[in-house]
Short mmCIF file of C-alpha atoms in Angstrom, two decimals:
data_model
loop_
_atom_site.label_atom_id
_atom_site.label_comp_id
_atom_site.label_asym_id
_atom_site.label_seq_id
_atom_site.Cartn_x
_atom_site.Cartn_y
_atom_site.Cartn_z
CA MET D 1204 4.67 7.33 -19.44
CA THR D 1205 2.28 8.87 -16.29
CA ASP D 1206 3.48 12.24 -15.13
CA PRO D 1207 4.18 11.65 -11.21
CA ASP D 1208 2.86 15.27 -10.59
CA HIS D 1209 -0.29 13.97 -12.03
CA PRO D 1210 -1.58 11.15 -10.29
CA GLN D 1211 -3.94 8.58 -11.79
CA PRO D 1212 -5.30 6.16 -10.38
CA THR D 1213 -3.90 2.50 -11.21
CA PRO D 1214 -4.51 -1.03 -10.49
CA TYR D 1215 -3.63 -2.52 -7.02
CA VAL D 1216 0.66 -2.01 -7.27
CA LEU D 1217 1.40 -5.89 -6.39
CA ASP D 1218 -1.49 -7.63 -7.51
CA SER D 1219 -0.98 -11.57 -7.26
CA ALA D 1220 -2.01 -12.05 -10.98
CA ALA D 1221 0.76 -10.49 -12.55
CA ARG D 1222 4.24 -12.27 -11.87
CA ALA D 1223 2.53 -15.17 -10.14
CA ASP D 1224 5.56 -17.14 -10.43
CA LEU D 1225 7.42 -14.60 -8.02
CA GLU D 1226 4.36 -13.94 -5.47
CA PHE D 1227 4.56 -16.82 -3.31
CA ASP D 1228 8.13 -16.57 -2.59
CA ARG D 1229 7.57 -13.16 -1.92
CA LEU D 1230 5.17 -13.39 0.23
CA ARG D 1231 6.82 -15.93 2.22
CA THR D 1232 9.92 -13.30 2.84
CA ILE D 1233 6.99 -10.82 3.78
CA GLU D 1234 6.69 -13.56 6.67
CA GLN D 1235 10.05 -13.94 7.59
CA VAL D 1236 10.33 -9.99 8.26
CA TYR D 1237 7.32 -9.48 9.82
CA ASP D 1238 6.26 -12.49 11.62
CA PRO D 1239 8.77 -11.94 14.76
CA GLY D 1240 7.03 -8.55 15.14
CA THR D 1241 3.22 -9.71 14.73
CA GLU D 1242 3.46 -13.12 17.02
CA GLU D 1243 5.12 -10.75 19.53
CA ILE D 1244 1.81 -8.92 19.30
CA LEU D 1245 -0.63 -12.00 19.40
CA THR D 1246 1.35 -13.16 22.45
CA ARG D 1247 0.05 -10.24 24.45
CA VAL D 1248 -3.30 -10.72 22.41
CA ASN D 1249 -3.10 -13.98 23.80
CA PRO D 1250 -6.34 -15.95 21.99
CA ALA D 1251 -7.31 -18.23 24.39
CA PRO D 1252 -8.88 -21.48 23.25
CA GLY D 1253 -12.08 -21.75 21.57
CA TRP D 1254 -11.86 -18.14 20.11
CA SER D 1255 -12.92 -17.52 16.64
CA CYS D 1256 -10.11 -15.23 14.75
CA LEU D 1257 -10.51 -13.97 11.19
CA GLU D 1258 -7.38 -13.22 9.34
CA VAL D 1259 -8.17 -10.86 6.20
CA GLY D 1260 -5.40 -11.42 3.46
CA GLY D 1261 -3.78 -14.25 4.91
CA GLY D 1262 -1.04 -13.98 2.60
CA ALA D 1263 0.77 -17.22 2.50
CA GLY D 1264 -0.46 -18.62 5.77
CA SER D 1265 1.42 -18.42 8.53
CA ILE D 1266 -0.64 -15.88 10.77
CA ALA D 1267 -3.54 -18.50 10.04
CA ARG D 1268 -1.35 -21.15 11.32
CA ARG D 1269 -0.35 -19.54 14.40
CA LEU D 1270 -4.26 -18.35 14.93
CA ALA D 1271 -5.22 -21.86 14.71
CA SER D 1272 -2.72 -23.23 17.00
CA MET D 1273 -3.67 -20.44 19.56
CA ALA D 1274 -7.21 -20.92 19.43
CA GLY D 1275 -7.29 -24.72 19.62
CA GLU D 1276 -9.54 -27.32 18.43
CA SER D 1277 -12.34 -25.58 19.58
CA GLY D 1278 -11.61 -22.46 18.02
CA ARG D 1279 -12.40 -20.94 14.37
CA VAL D 1280 -10.15 -19.51 12.38
CA VAL D 1281 -10.72 -18.10 9.24
CA ALA D 1282 -7.94 -16.95 6.39
CA THR D 1283 -9.50 -14.86 3.41
CA ASP D 1284 -8.24 -13.41 0.63
CA THR D 1285 -9.22 -11.98 -2.66
CA ASP D 1286 -6.54 -15.00 -4.40
CA PRO D 1287 -6.55 -17.70 -2.30
CA ARG D 1288 -4.18 -19.74 -4.30
CA PHE D 1289 -1.13 -19.33 -1.66
CA LEU D 1290 -3.47 -20.44 0.81
CA GLY D 1291 -3.62 -23.77 -0.12
CA ASN D 1292 -0.57 -24.69 1.23
CA ILE D 1293 -2.13 -24.00 4.62
CA ALA D 1294 -0.73 -27.33 6.55
CA HIS D 1295 -3.25 -27.04 9.79
CA SER D 1296 -6.88 -28.43 10.30
CA GLY D 1297 -8.10 -25.41 12.17
CA VAL D 1298 -7.89 -22.92 9.38
CA GLU D 1299 -11.00 -22.39 6.37
CA VAL D 1300 -9.71 -20.82 3.41
CA ILE D 1301 -12.24 -18.44 1.97
CA GLU D 1302 -12.17 -16.19 -1.26
CA HIS D 1303 -13.33 -13.22 0.04
CA ASP D 1304 -13.16 -9.17 -0.98
CA ILE D 1305 -12.88 -7.56 2.23
CA THR D 1306 -14.63 -3.88 -0.29
CA ALA D 1307 -17.70 -5.94 -1.06
CA ASP D 1308 -18.32 -8.96 0.28
CA PRO D 1309 -20.47 -9.22 3.56
CA LEU D 1310 -19.49 -10.41 7.03
CA PRO D 1311 -21.79 -12.02 10.06
CA PRO D 1312 -21.88 -9.07 12.90
CA GLY D 1313 -20.69 -9.82 16.30
CA SER D 1314 -19.04 -12.80 15.28
CA TRP D 1315 -14.85 -12.40 15.76
CA ASP D 1316 -13.19 -12.34 18.77
CA LEU D 1317 -10.11 -11.13 17.07
CA ILE D 1318 -9.69 -9.68 13.58
CA HIS D 1319 -6.03 -9.77 12.18
CA VAL D 1320 -5.04 -7.39 9.20
CA ARG D 1321 -1.91 -7.20 7.55
CA SER D 1322 -0.66 -5.22 5.19
CA VAL D 1323 -3.91 -4.73 3.22
CA LEU D 1324 -5.52 -1.81 4.18
CA GLU D 1325 -3.14 0.78 2.92
CA HIS D 1326 -3.41 -0.60 -0.59
CA LEU D 1327 -6.95 0.07 -0.86
CA PRO D 1328 -8.73 3.10 -2.07
CA ASP D 1329 -10.78 3.88 1.44
CA PRO D 1330 -9.09 1.76 4.32
CA GLY D 1331 -11.70 3.84 6.46
CA SER D 1332 -14.85 2.54 5.37
CA VAL D 1333 -13.39 -1.31 5.36
CA LEU D 1334 -12.83 -0.75 8.96
CA ALA D 1335 -16.04 0.34 9.37
CA ARG D 1336 -17.33 -2.71 7.72
CA LEU D 1337 -15.35 -4.96 9.75
CA ILE D 1338 -15.72 -3.44 13.04
CA PRO D 1339 -19.33 -4.44 13.62
CA SER D 1340 -17.91 -8.14 12.87
CA LEU D 1341 -16.31 -7.80 16.39
CA ALA D 1342 -18.00 -9.66 19.22
CA PRO D 1343 -18.66 -7.98 22.07
CA HIS D 1344 -15.06 -7.18 23.40
CA GLY D 1345 -14.12 -8.87 20.41
CA GLN D 1346 -9.61 -6.82 19.48
CA LEU D 1347 -8.37 -5.94 15.91
CA PHE D 1348 -4.97 -5.94 15.35
CA ALA D 1349 -4.34 -3.64 12.04
CA GLU D 1350 -0.56 -3.44 10.82
CA ALA D 1351 0.13 -1.19 7.77
CA ILE D 1352 3.18 -0.16 5.82
CA ASP D 1353 4.12 3.64 6.15
CA VAL D 1354 6.39 4.90 3.98
CA SER D 1355 6.24 8.49 4.92
CA ALA D 1356 9.72 10.66 5.05
CA GLU D 1357 9.78 10.77 8.80
CA THR D 1358 9.28 7.08 9.21
CA LEU D 1359 12.10 6.20 6.33
CA ALA D 1360 14.53 8.78 8.09
CA ILE D 1361 14.23 6.56 11.05
CA ALA D 1362 14.44 3.41 8.99
CA ALA D 1363 17.21 4.62 7.17
CA ALA D 1364 19.23 5.61 10.47
CA ARG D 1365 19.24 1.94 11.33
CA ALA D 1366 21.33 1.04 8.41
CA PRO D 1367 25.01 -0.18 8.74
CA ASP D 1368 26.06 2.23 6.31
CA ARG D 1369 25.43 4.62 3.72
CA LYS D 1370 25.27 2.78 0.96
CA THR D 1371 22.15 0.80 2.18
CA ALA D 1372 20.76 3.43 3.76
CA THR D 1373 20.92 5.16 -0.07
CA ALA D 1374 19.38 2.26 -1.21
CA PHE D 1375 16.55 1.69 0.62
CA LEU D 1376 15.56 5.32 0.83
CA GLU D 1377 15.66 5.38 -3.07
CA PHE D 1378 13.44 2.24 -3.35
CA ALA D 1379 10.96 2.86 -0.60
CA THR D 1380 10.47 6.69 -1.62
CA ALA D 1381 9.71 4.97 -5.21
CA VAL D 1382 6.78 2.79 -3.25
CA HIS D 1383 5.49 6.07 -1.88
CA ARG D 1384 4.71 7.59 -4.95
CA LEU D 1385 3.82 4.20 -6.68
CA MET D 1386 0.80 3.66 -4.13
CA THR D 1387 0.26 7.06 -4.09
CA LEU D 1388 -0.24 7.12 -8.10
CA ALA D 1389 -2.41 3.87 -6.96
CA GLY D 1390 -4.86 5.81 -5.23
CA ALA D 1391 -3.28 3.98 -1.91
CA HIS D 1392 -2.26 4.95 1.59
CA PRO D 1393 1.27 5.37 1.79
CA GLU D 1394 1.59 6.66 5.14
CA LEU D 1395 -1.75 4.58 6.78
CA GLY D 1396 0.61 3.24 9.17
CA SER D 1397 0.85 6.64 11.86
CA THR D 1398 -3.01 7.03 11.30
CA LEU D 1399 -4.26 3.61 12.20
CA PRO D 1400 -4.96 4.76 15.93
CA VAL D 1401 -6.81 7.47 15.16
CA ILE D 1402 -8.80 5.69 12.71
CA LEU D 1403 -9.51 2.76 14.90
CA THR D 1404 -10.38 5.47 17.88
CA ALA D 1405 -12.80 7.04 15.23
CA HIS D 1406 -14.92 4.33 14.77
CA GLY D 1407 -15.54 3.41 18.73
CA LEU D 1408 -12.33 0.90 19.46
CA GLU D 1409 -11.31 1.40 22.95
CA SER D 1410 -8.00 0.70 25.04
CA ILE D 1411 -5.87 1.25 21.40
CA THR D 1412 -2.53 0.54 21.52
CA HIS D 1413 0.21 1.62 18.72
CA GLN D 1414 3.60 0.26 17.85
CA TRP D 1415 6.44 1.03 14.98
CA ARG D 1416 8.79 -1.72 13.56
CA HIS D 1417 11.93 -1.15 11.87
CA PRO D 1418 13.13 -5.23 11.30
CA LEU D 1419 16.61 -5.01 9.15
CA VAL D 1420 16.35 -7.74 6.62
CA PRO D 1421 19.27 -9.49 4.46
CA GLY D 1422 19.78 -8.82 0.68
CA GLY D 1423 20.10 -12.39 -1.45
CA LYS D 1424 18.07 -13.24 -5.01
CA ARG D 1425 15.35 -14.46 -3.34
CA GLY D 1426 14.94 -12.27 -1.03
CA PHE D 1427 12.54 -9.19 0.18
CA TYR D 1428 13.91 -6.61 -1.81
CA ALA D 1429 14.81 -8.35 -4.31
CA LEU D 1430 11.79 -10.17 -5.19
CA THR D 1431 9.61 -6.81 -4.03
CA LEU D 1432 11.93 -4.93 -6.96
CA ALA D 1433 11.25 -7.65 -9.56
CA ARG D 1434 7.45 -7.09 -9.26
CA LEU D 1435 7.95 -3.33 -9.00
CA ALA D 1436 10.61 -2.59 -11.91
CA PRO D 1437 7.98 -2.57 -14.33
CA SER D 1438 5.55 0.01 -12.93
CA PHE D 1439 8.47 1.62 -11.59
CA GLN D 1440 9.31 2.09 -15.53
CA ASP D 1441 6.24 2.69 -16.56
CA HIS D 1442 5.60 5.72 -14.37
CA GLY D 1443 9.08 6.98 -14.46
CA LEU D 1444 9.51 6.37 -10.86
CA LEU D 1445 12.60 4.95 -10.57
CA ASP D 1446 15.03 3.42 -13.14
CA THR D 1447 16.08 0.25 -13.43
CA THR D 1448 17.36 -0.40 -16.75
CA ASP D 1449 20.83 0.13 -14.96
CA GLY D 1450 20.95 -2.71 -12.21
CA HIS D 1451 23.02 -0.55 -9.49
CA LEU D 1452 19.49 -1.15 -6.50
CA SER D 1453 19.03 -5.20 -8.08
CA SER D 1454 23.25 -5.63 -7.81
CA LEU D 1455 22.45 -4.41 -4.19
CA PHE D 1456 19.82 -6.31 -3.18
CA ASP D 1457 20.79 -9.65 -4.76
CA ASP D 1458 23.56 -9.36 -2.67
CA PRO D 1459 23.07 -11.55 0.83
CA SER D 1460 26.31 -9.54 2.50
CA MET D 1461 23.83 -6.27 2.31
CA VAL D 1462 21.38 -5.64 5.50
CA PHE D 1463 18.62 -3.25 4.65
CA PRO D 1464 16.07 -1.58 7.00
CA ALA D 1465 13.00 -3.05 5.76
CA LEU D 1466 9.93 -0.91 4.73
CA PRO D 1467 8.28 0.23 8.44
CA ILE D 1468 5.21 -0.93 9.56
CA GLY D 1469 2.75 0.43 12.12
CA ALA D 1470 0.77 -1.56 14.32
CA ALA D 1471 -2.53 -0.64 15.77
CA HIS D 1472 -4.88 -3.16 18.20
CA GLY D 1473 -7.84 -1.89 20.30
CA HIS D 1474 -11.00 -3.49 21.69
CA ALA D 1475 -14.78 -3.19 20.80
CA PRO D 1476 -16.88 -2.02 23.33
CA ALA D 1477 -17.24 -4.67 26.10
CA VAL D 1478 -21.56 -3.74 26.26
CA GLY D 1479 -23.13 -7.22 25.65
CA ARG D 1480 -20.35 -9.39 26.11
CA ARG D 1481 -20.92 -12.91 25.79
CA GLN D 1482 -20.34 -14.98 28.87
#
């Protein structure tokens, strides 16, 4: 058992190679929880017909499909993932799916009018270096829209205050605190959502905006928390972070009558400089 007070690097905590039988359903629940806020910001960004858009870590493909509908037949949308098996169901002729590791594989410079990345950067050892690779691939005045989970004590307190009762707030905080500790052990960045604007500014983006979202999510056996707990329970147990053997959390998360705060997510958006902007 790992000592939580002496972190040791471990693999990505939600590696899609593990429990692939649950992963597609879990990705779909992520879409249900977070897509409304993502789409609200995309509506303000307003990708135009003909835009070239890159969706990094495409998940189950919902945002790539949305981008394709906005960019139109004259546009281009590329959805990437290190494991693109769950993107195979994209039913849109305007989406190209490629296997790609954003930490190592090359990107063409000056190519994208919009890059979107959600719930990827916080799981990487050095998100700043990944952004340093992404931003030069923006076209002049291209836009980067990044979203990252943030489970810091401050954001969790704000989210817990939205819970309908103390029982759901307590369950949420117990689970989210264990997620924070597990991500820390994995060498990830569980508080990235709050620092995204600083990182984007440091890498030369302009007109940066930042928004917090604390959506509520219902329970249910195939819901967001039940599926995520099923994926993470072995890691929680292995590292002594959360005792999942008594079933108290799973019984709450499986109950469709319960409502919980989702893990808080921060969204940052900025523009590349317009020097040399394409006509």
